[in-house]
PDB file of C-alpha atoms in Angstrom:
ATOM      1  CA  GLY A   1      15.337  -3.356  -6.358  1.00 87.00           C
ATOM      2  CA  ILE A   2      14.245  -5.131  -3.216  1.00 92.00           C
ATOM      3  CA  GLN A   3      12.291  -8.361  -3.706  1.00 95.00           C
ATOM      4  CA  VAL A   4       9.554  -9.268  -1.221  1.00 97.00           C
ATOM      5  CA  GLU A   5       8.140 -12.768  -0.968  1.00 98.00           C
ATOM      6  CA  GLN A   6       5.147 -13.713   1.117  1.00 98.00           C
ATOM      7  CA  SER A   7       4.024 -17.167   2.118  1.00 98.00           C
ATOM      8  CA  PRO A   8       1.739 -18.944   1.959  1.00 98.00           C
ATOM      9  CA  PRO A   9      -0.057 -17.335  -0.994  1.00 98.00           C
ATOM     10  CA  ASP A  10      -3.403 -18.723   0.157  1.00 98.00           C
ATOM     11  CA  LEU A  11      -4.630 -19.910   3.522  1.00 97.00           C
ATOM     12  CA  ILE A  12      -7.973 -21.336   4.599  1.00 97.00           C
ATOM     13  CA  LEU A  13      -8.664 -21.584   8.316  1.00 96.00           C
ATOM     14  CA  GLN A  14     -11.552 -22.526  10.516  1.00 97.00           C
ATOM     15  CA  GLU A  15     -12.685 -19.895  12.930  1.00 97.00           C
ATOM     16  CA  GLY A  16     -10.662 -20.078  16.115  1.00 97.00           C
ATOM     17  CA  ALA A  17      -7.496 -21.397  14.501  1.00 98.00           C
ATOM     18  CA  ASN A  18      -4.106 -19.700  14.657  1.00 97.00           C
ATOM     19  CA  SER A  19      -1.881 -18.824  11.717  1.00 97.00           C
ATOM     20  CA  THR A  20       1.533 -17.473  10.840  1.00 98.00           C
ATOM     21  CA  LEU A  21       2.205 -15.426   7.725  1.00 98.00           C
ATOM     22  CA  ARG A  22       5.759 -14.914   6.557  1.00 98.00           C
ATOM     23  CA  CYS A  23       7.494 -12.117   4.661  1.00 98.00           C
ATOM     24  CA  ASN A  24      11.033 -12.510   3.307  1.00 98.00           C
ATOM     25  CA  PHE A  25      12.932  -9.636   1.732  1.00 97.00           C
ATOM     26  CA  SER A  26      16.050  -9.657  -0.346  1.00 96.00           C
ATOM     27  CA  ASP A  27      18.006  -6.713   1.026  1.00 93.00           C
ATOM     28  CA  SER A  28      18.431  -4.640   4.138  1.00 91.00           C
ATOM     29  CA  VAL A  29      15.480  -2.413   4.962  1.00 91.00           C
ATOM     30  CA  ASN A  30      14.687   0.064   7.690  1.00 88.00           C
ATOM     31  CA  ASN A  31      10.943   0.281   7.112  1.00 91.00           C
ATOM     32  CA  LEU A  32       8.459  -2.567   7.237  1.00 95.00           C
ATOM     33  CA  GLN A  33       4.701  -2.450   7.448  1.00 97.00           C
ATOM     34  CA  TRP A  34       1.945  -5.071   7.518  1.00 98.00           C
ATOM     35  CA  PHE A  35      -1.424  -4.235   5.990  1.00 98.00           C
ATOM     36  CA  HIS A  36      -4.815  -5.911   5.711  1.00 98.00           C
ATOM     37  CA  GLN A  37      -6.687  -5.088   2.532  1.00 96.00           C
ATOM     38  CA  ASN A  38     -10.424  -5.020   3.129  1.00 88.00           C
ATOM     39  CA  PRO A  39     -12.989  -6.141   0.525  1.00 86.00           C
ATOM     40  CA  TRP A  40     -13.379  -2.551  -0.687  1.00 87.00           C
ATOM     41  CA  GLY A  41      -9.670  -2.258  -1.407  1.00 91.00           C
ATOM     42  CA  GLN A  42      -8.462  -0.060   1.405  1.00 90.00           C
ATOM     43  CA  LEU A  43      -5.172  -0.965   3.030  1.00 95.00           C
ATOM     44  CA  ILE A  44      -5.538  -0.984   6.794  1.00 96.00           C
ATOM     45  CA  ASN A  45      -2.363  -0.482   8.827  1.00 96.00           C
ATOM     46  CA  LEU A  46      -1.681  -3.406  11.121  1.00 97.00           C
ATOM     47  CA  PHE A  47       1.908  -2.851  12.216  1.00 97.00           C
ATOM     48  CA  TYR A  48       4.806  -0.542  11.544  1.00 96.00           C
ATOM     49  CA  ILE A  49       7.627  -2.847  12.578  1.00 96.00           C
ATOM     50  CA  PRO A  50      11.107  -2.312  11.109  1.00 94.00           C
ATOM     51  CA  SER A  51      12.469  -4.483  13.917  1.00 95.00           C
ATOM     52  CA  GLY A  52      11.406  -6.219  17.105  1.00 97.00           C
ATOM     53  CA  THR A  53       8.039  -7.534  18.232  1.00 98.00           C
ATOM     54  CA  LYS A  54       4.681  -5.826  18.627  1.00 98.00           C
ATOM     55  CA  GLN A  55       1.260  -7.021  19.692  1.00 98.00           C
ATOM     56  CA  ASN A  56      -2.200  -5.621  19.106  1.00 97.00           C
ATOM     57  CA  GLY A  57      -5.001  -7.759  20.435  1.00 97.00           C
ATOM     58  CA  ARG A  58      -5.105 -11.080  18.607  1.00 98.00           C
ATOM     59  CA  LEU A  59      -2.420  -9.969  16.188  1.00 98.00           C
ATOM     60  CA  SER A  60       1.289  -9.803  16.746  1.00 98.00           C
ATOM     61  CA  ALA A  61       4.310  -9.328  14.503  1.00 98.00           C
ATOM     62  CA  THR A  62       8.018  -9.926  14.680  1.00 98.00           C
ATOM     63  CA  THR A  63      10.713  -8.594  12.365  1.00 98.00           C
ATOM     64  CA  VAL A  64      14.257  -9.935  12.366  1.00 97.00           C
ATOM     65  CA  ALA A  65      15.890  -7.388  10.112  1.00 94.00           C
ATOM     66  CA  THR A  66      19.339  -9.010  10.232  1.00 94.00           C
ATOM     67  CA  GLU A  67      17.853 -12.233   8.820  1.00 97.00           C
ATOM     68  CA  ARG A  68      15.536 -10.388   6.420  1.00 97.00           C
ATOM     69  CA  TYR A  69      12.161 -11.707   7.442  1.00 98.00           C
ATOM     70  CA  SER A  70       9.032 -10.750   9.304  1.00 98.00           C
ATOM     71  CA  LEU A  71       6.196 -12.841  10.707  1.00 98.00           C
ATOM     72  CA  LEU A  72       2.572 -11.919  11.337  1.00 98.00           C
ATOM     73  CA  TYR A  73       0.694 -14.058  13.844  1.00 98.00           C
ATOM     74  CA  ILE A  74      -3.082 -14.220  13.940  1.00 98.00           C
ATOM     75  CA  SER A  75      -4.563 -16.023  16.917  1.00 97.00           C
ATOM     76  CA  SER A  76      -8.148 -17.205  17.417  1.00 98.00           C
ATOM     77  CA  SER A  77      -9.021 -16.164  13.868  1.00 97.00           C
ATOM     78  CA  GLN A  78     -12.432 -14.709  13.096  1.00 96.00           C
ATOM     79  CA  THR A  79     -14.334 -14.444   9.823  1.00 95.00           C
ATOM     80  CA  THR A  80     -13.654 -10.712   9.836  1.00 94.00           C
ATOM     81  CA  ASP A  81      -9.937 -11.516   9.512  1.00 96.00           C
ATOM     82  CA  SER A  82     -10.557 -12.703   5.951  1.00 95.00           C
ATOM     83  CA  GLY A  83      -8.892 -10.719   3.219  1.00 96.00           C
ATOM     84  CA  VAL A  84      -5.439 -10.162   1.800  1.00 97.00           C
ATOM     85  CA  TYR A  85      -2.452  -9.430   4.017  1.00 98.00           C
ATOM     86  CA  PHE A  86       0.449  -7.480   2.560  1.00 98.00           C
ATOM     87  CA  CYS A  87       3.951  -6.929   3.783  1.00 98.00           C
ATOM     88  CA  ALA A  88       5.692  -3.814   2.433  1.00 97.00           C
ATOM     89  CA  VAL A  89       9.267  -2.690   2.915  1.00 95.00           C
ATOM     90  CA  SER A  90      11.462   0.250   2.073  1.00 92.00           C
ATOM     91  CA  ARG A  91      14.963   1.583   2.553  1.00 86.00           C
ATOM     92  CA  PHE A  92      14.103   5.009   3.847  1.00 75.00           C
ATOM     93  CA  THR A  93      16.962   7.386   3.145  1.00 71.00           C
ATOM     94  CA  GLY A  94      15.596  10.485   4.756  1.00 66.00           C
ATOM     95  CA  THR A  95      14.959  12.077   1.400  1.00 62.00           C
ATOM     96  CA  ALA A  96      12.713   9.607  -0.350  1.00 63.00           C
ATOM     97  CA  SER A  97      10.470   6.703   0.416  1.00 76.00           C
ATOM     98  CA  LYS A  98       9.050   3.962  -1.756  1.00 89.00           C
ATOM     99  CA  LEU A  99       7.266   0.924  -0.402  1.00 93.00           C
ATOM    100  CA  THR A 100       7.824  -2.365  -2.202  1.00 95.00           C
ATOM    101  CA  PHE A 101       4.964  -4.759  -1.626  1.00 97.00           C
ATOM    102  CA  GLY A 102       4.858  -8.514  -1.546  1.00 97.00           C
ATOM    103  CA  THR A 103       2.217 -10.371  -3.529  1.00 96.00           C
ATOM    104  CA  GLY A 104       0.140 -10.947  -0.419  1.00 97.00           C
ATOM    105  CA  THR A 105      -1.387 -13.827   1.506  1.00 98.00           C
ATOM    106  CA  ARG A 106      -5.089 -14.367   0.849  1.00 97.00           C
ATOM    107  CA  LEU A 107      -6.721 -15.569   4.053  1.00 97.00           C
ATOM    108  CA  GLN A 108     -10.174 -17.089   4.234  1.00 96.00           C
ATOM    109  CA  VAL A 109     -11.640 -17.871   7.642  1.00 96.00           C
ATOM    110  CA  THR A 110     -14.635 -20.197   7.594  1.00 96.00           C
ATOM    111  CA  LEU A 111     -17.217 -21.030  10.252  1.00 93.00           C
TER     112      LEU A 111
ATOM    113  CA  LYS B   1      -7.919  13.066  13.116  1.00 71.00           C
ATOM    114  CA  ALA B   2      -9.397  12.504   9.669  1.00 85.00           C
ATOM    115  CA  GLY B   3      -7.750   9.888   7.491  1.00 94.00           C
ATOM    116  CA  VAL B   4      -6.542  10.086   3.927  1.00 97.00           C
ATOM    117  CA  THR B   5      -9.333  10.921   1.504  1.00 97.00           C
ATOM    118  CA  GLN B   6      -9.431  10.247  -2.213  1.00 98.00           C
ATOM    119  CA  THR B   7     -11.844  11.485  -4.840  1.00 98.00           C
ATOM    120  CA  PRO B   8     -13.539  10.273  -6.848  1.00 98.00           C
ATOM    121  CA  ARG B   9     -14.000   6.751  -5.521  1.00 97.00           C
ATOM    122  CA  TYR B  10     -15.058   5.287  -8.857  1.00 97.00           C
ATOM    123  CA  LEU B  11     -14.462   6.456 -12.384  1.00 97.00           C
ATOM    124  CA  ILE B  12     -15.209   5.135 -15.845  1.00 98.00           C
ATOM    125  CA  LYS B  13     -13.309   6.614 -18.776  1.00 98.00           C
ATOM    126  CA  THR B  14     -12.835   5.832 -22.444  1.00 98.00           C
ATOM    127  CA  ARG B  15      -9.529   4.990 -24.108  1.00 98.00           C
ATOM    128  CA  GLY B  16      -7.681   8.115 -25.161  1.00 98.00           C
ATOM    129  CA  GLN B  17      -9.228  10.346 -22.516  1.00 98.00           C
ATOM    130  CA  GLN B  18      -7.350  11.768 -19.573  1.00 98.00           C
ATOM    131  CA  VAL B  19      -8.179  11.587 -15.889  1.00 98.00           C
ATOM    132  CA  THR B  20      -7.255  13.458 -12.718  1.00 98.00           C
ATOM    133  CA  LEU B  21      -7.416  11.858  -9.293  1.00 98.00           C
ATOM    134  CA  SER B  22      -7.209  13.748  -6.023  1.00 98.00           C
ATOM    135  CA  CYS B  23      -5.781  12.890  -2.618  1.00 98.00           C
ATOM    136  CA  SER B  24      -5.967  14.809   0.640  1.00 98.00           C
ATOM    137  CA  PRO B  25      -3.437  13.584   3.223  1.00 97.00           C
ATOM    138  CA  ILE B  26      -3.793  13.368   6.967  1.00 97.00           C
ATOM    139  CA  SER B  27      -3.502  16.816   8.502  1.00 95.00           C
ATOM    140  CA  GLY B  28       0.158  17.644   9.123  1.00 93.00           C
ATOM    141  CA  HIS B  29       1.506  15.003   6.746  1.00 93.00           C
ATOM    142  CA  ARG B  30       3.778  16.408   4.074  1.00 91.00           C
ATOM    143  CA  SER B  31       4.575  13.263   2.115  1.00 92.00           C
ATOM    144  CA  VAL B  32       2.078  11.869  -0.383  1.00 95.00           C
ATOM    145  CA  SER B  33       2.716   8.737  -2.428  1.00 95.00           C
ATOM    146  CA  TRP B  34       0.679   7.093  -5.168  1.00 97.00           C
ATOM    147  CA  TYR B  35       0.416   3.389  -5.950  1.00 98.00           C
ATOM    148  CA  GLN B  36      -1.314   1.403  -8.674  1.00 98.00           C
ATOM    149  CA  GLN B  37      -2.850  -1.985  -7.922  1.00 98.00           C
ATOM    150  CA  THR B  38      -3.763  -4.433 -10.690  1.00 96.00           C
ATOM    151  CA  PRO B  39      -4.435  -8.181 -10.527  1.00 93.00           C
ATOM    152  CA  GLY B  40      -1.475  -8.909 -12.783  1.00 91.00           C
ATOM    153  CA  GLN B  41       1.183  -6.574 -11.386  1.00 94.00           C
ATOM    154  CA  GLY B  42       0.108  -6.194  -7.782  1.00 95.00           C
ATOM    155  CA  LEU B  43       0.852  -2.996  -5.915  1.00 97.00           C
ATOM    156  CA  GLN B  44       3.354  -0.756  -7.678  1.00 97.00           C
ATOM    157  CA  PHE B  45       4.810   2.582  -6.649  1.00 96.00           C
ATOM    158  CA  LEU B  46       4.060   5.511  -8.949  1.00 97.00           C
ATOM    159  CA  PHE B  47       5.611   8.573  -7.291  1.00 94.00           C
ATOM    160  CA  GLU B  48       6.103  10.445  -4.046  1.00 93.00           C
ATOM    161  CA  TYR B  49       5.771  14.134  -3.311  1.00 93.00           C
ATOM    162  CA  PHE B  50       7.137  15.983  -0.318  1.00 91.00           C
ATOM    163  CA  SER B  51       6.640  19.700   0.214  1.00 89.00           C
ATOM    164  CA  GLU B  52       5.451  20.153  -3.386  1.00 93.00           C
ATOM    165  CA  THR B  53       8.523  18.412  -4.859  1.00 93.00           C
ATOM    166  CA  GLN B  54       8.574  15.017  -6.508  1.00 93.00           C
ATOM    167  CA  ARG B  55      11.338  13.184  -4.712  1.00 88.00           C
ATOM    168  CA  ASN B  56      10.869   9.648  -5.984  1.00 88.00           C
ATOM    169  CA  LYS B  57       9.385   8.113  -9.105  1.00 92.00           C
ATOM    170  CA  GLY B  58       8.482   4.578 -10.087  1.00 93.00           C
ATOM    171  CA  ASN B  59       8.824   2.891 -13.437  1.00 94.00           C
ATOM    172  CA  PHE B  60       5.760   4.213 -15.240  1.00 96.00           C
ATOM    173  CA  PRO B  61       5.473   6.001 -18.608  1.00 97.00           C
ATOM    174  CA  GLY B  62       5.354   9.762 -18.829  1.00 96.00           C
ATOM    175  CA  ARG B  63       1.566   9.617 -19.291  1.00 98.00           C
ATOM    176  CA  PHE B  64       1.432   9.340 -15.515  1.00 98.00           C
ATOM    177  CA  SER B  65       2.148  12.591 -13.741  1.00 97.00           C
ATOM    178  CA  GLY B  66       1.394  14.228 -10.467  1.00 97.00           C
ATOM    179  CA  ARG B  67       1.725  17.340  -8.401  1.00 97.00           C
ATOM    180  CA  GLN B  68       1.386  18.503  -4.848  1.00 97.00           C
ATOM    181  CA  PHE B  69      -0.046  21.766  -3.648  1.00 97.00           C
ATOM    182  CA  SER B  70       1.080  23.992  -0.782  1.00 95.00           C
ATOM    183  CA  ASN B  71      -1.596  22.463   1.484  1.00 94.00           C
ATOM    184  CA  SER B  72      -0.095  19.003   0.765  1.00 94.00           C
ATOM    185  CA  ARG B  73      -3.079  17.870  -1.291  1.00 97.00           C
ATOM    186  CA  SER B  74      -1.962  15.932  -4.317  1.00 98.00           C
ATOM    187  CA  GLU B  75      -3.331  15.127  -7.735  1.00 98.00           C
ATOM    188  CA  MET B  76      -2.252  12.538 -10.238  1.00 98.00           C
ATOM    189  CA  ASN B  77      -3.048  12.711 -13.904  1.00 98.00           C
ATOM    190  CA  VAL B  78      -3.093   9.998 -16.526  1.00 98.00           C
ATOM    191  CA  SER B  79      -3.242  11.155 -20.123  1.00 96.00           C
ATOM    192  CA  THR B  80      -4.200   9.156 -23.211  1.00 97.00           C
ATOM    193  CA  LEU B  81      -5.759   6.377 -21.186  1.00 98.00           C
ATOM    194  CA  GLU B  82      -5.183   2.773 -22.201  1.00 98.00           C
ATOM    195  CA  LEU B  83      -7.183  -0.309 -21.242  1.00 97.00           C
ATOM    196  CA  GLY B  84      -4.264  -1.452 -19.103  1.00 97.00           C
ATOM    197  CA  ASP B  85      -4.591   1.629 -16.910  1.00 98.00           C
ATOM    198  CA  SER B  86      -7.711   0.119 -15.354  1.00 98.00           C
ATOM    199  CA  ALA B  87      -6.708  -0.309 -11.740  1.00 98.00           C
ATOM    200  CA  LEU B  88      -7.186   0.688  -8.155  1.00 98.00           C
ATOM    201  CA  TYR B  89      -5.151   3.821  -7.481  1.00 98.00           C
ATOM    202  CA  LEU B  90      -4.129   4.248  -3.872  1.00 97.00           C
ATOM    203  CA  CYS B  91      -2.760   7.315  -2.213  1.00 97.00           C
ATOM    204  CA  ALA B  92      -0.728   7.201   0.985  1.00 96.00           C
ATOM    205  CA  SER B  93       0.343   9.965   3.321  1.00 95.00           C
ATOM    206  CA  SER B  94       3.185  10.039   5.768  1.00 92.00           C
ATOM    207  CA  LEU B  95       4.568  12.508   8.257  1.00 88.00           C
ATOM    208  CA  ASP B  96       8.149  11.988   7.139  1.00 79.00           C
ATOM    209  CA  GLY B  97       8.131   9.225   4.530  1.00 78.00           C
ATOM    210  CA  ARG B  98       8.350   6.317   6.963  1.00 83.00           C
ATOM    211  CA  GLU B  99       5.040   4.881   8.205  1.00 90.00           C
ATOM    212  CA  GLN B 100       2.445   5.323   5.485  1.00 93.00           C
ATOM    213  CA  TYR B 101      -1.331   5.535   5.785  1.00 96.00           C
ATOM    214  CA  PHE B 102      -3.519   4.720   2.809  1.00 97.00           C
ATOM    215  CA  GLY B 103      -6.734   6.182   1.542  1.00 97.00           C
ATOM    216  CA  PRO B 104      -9.718   4.173   0.278  1.00 96.00           C
ATOM    217  CA  GLY B 105      -8.546   4.325  -3.323  1.00 96.00           C
ATOM    218  CA  THR B 106     -10.013   5.336  -6.656  1.00 97.00           C
ATOM    219  CA  ARG B 107     -11.163   2.492  -8.868  1.00 97.00           C
ATOM    220  CA  LEU B 108     -10.597   3.481 -12.506  1.00 98.00           C
ATOM    221  CA  THR B 109     -12.139   1.518 -15.346  1.00 98.00           C
ATOM    222  CA  VAL B 110     -11.053   2.297 -18.896  1.00 98.00           C
ATOM    223  CA  THR B 111     -13.356   1.062 -21.669  1.00 97.00           C
TER     224      THR B 111
END
């Protein structure tokens, strides 16, 4: 199956700093999502980005599918950005879907 | 539009018992997937249902089963519970199997 690696595994930032989270995957995919898991466990959709670049406020993401990686940028980080960020991919065939998740990047933003 | 809902949110069971978890997808979504999250194994795919048919299954023992009803609501069942089944169980819904939206999860503790 597809392997998904995320880096770094842990990240500590001061409020206001910028960061880049990386997701590498081992095979071609046509689905890629970034999630933020809140302290209660819910996965919050950040981006659906099988290719290209998207921006949403302080967050942006880029996926280069041909080179099998995606990047999540967080600018001017806030304490509310703390939590675990997951990248998940799939090879959607039109008849079935199964997301394979990375192991996540645990982000802590301090004052 | 209401999000994905899961019930119950928390559950404590004893080894050997069985449990049923419920998931109501976003209105209009026909695909429902289930995932298990544990500290040791991370997020793992259990199964996916689309229009009442299981169309994809992860690598879990037969004690884990599911079904989907005509209104797209889904249930998953775990029989003969083991301590290792303690986990956060997440349900996701999707319009067509691509972008997935997750519910708040059911936290199951087996004692």
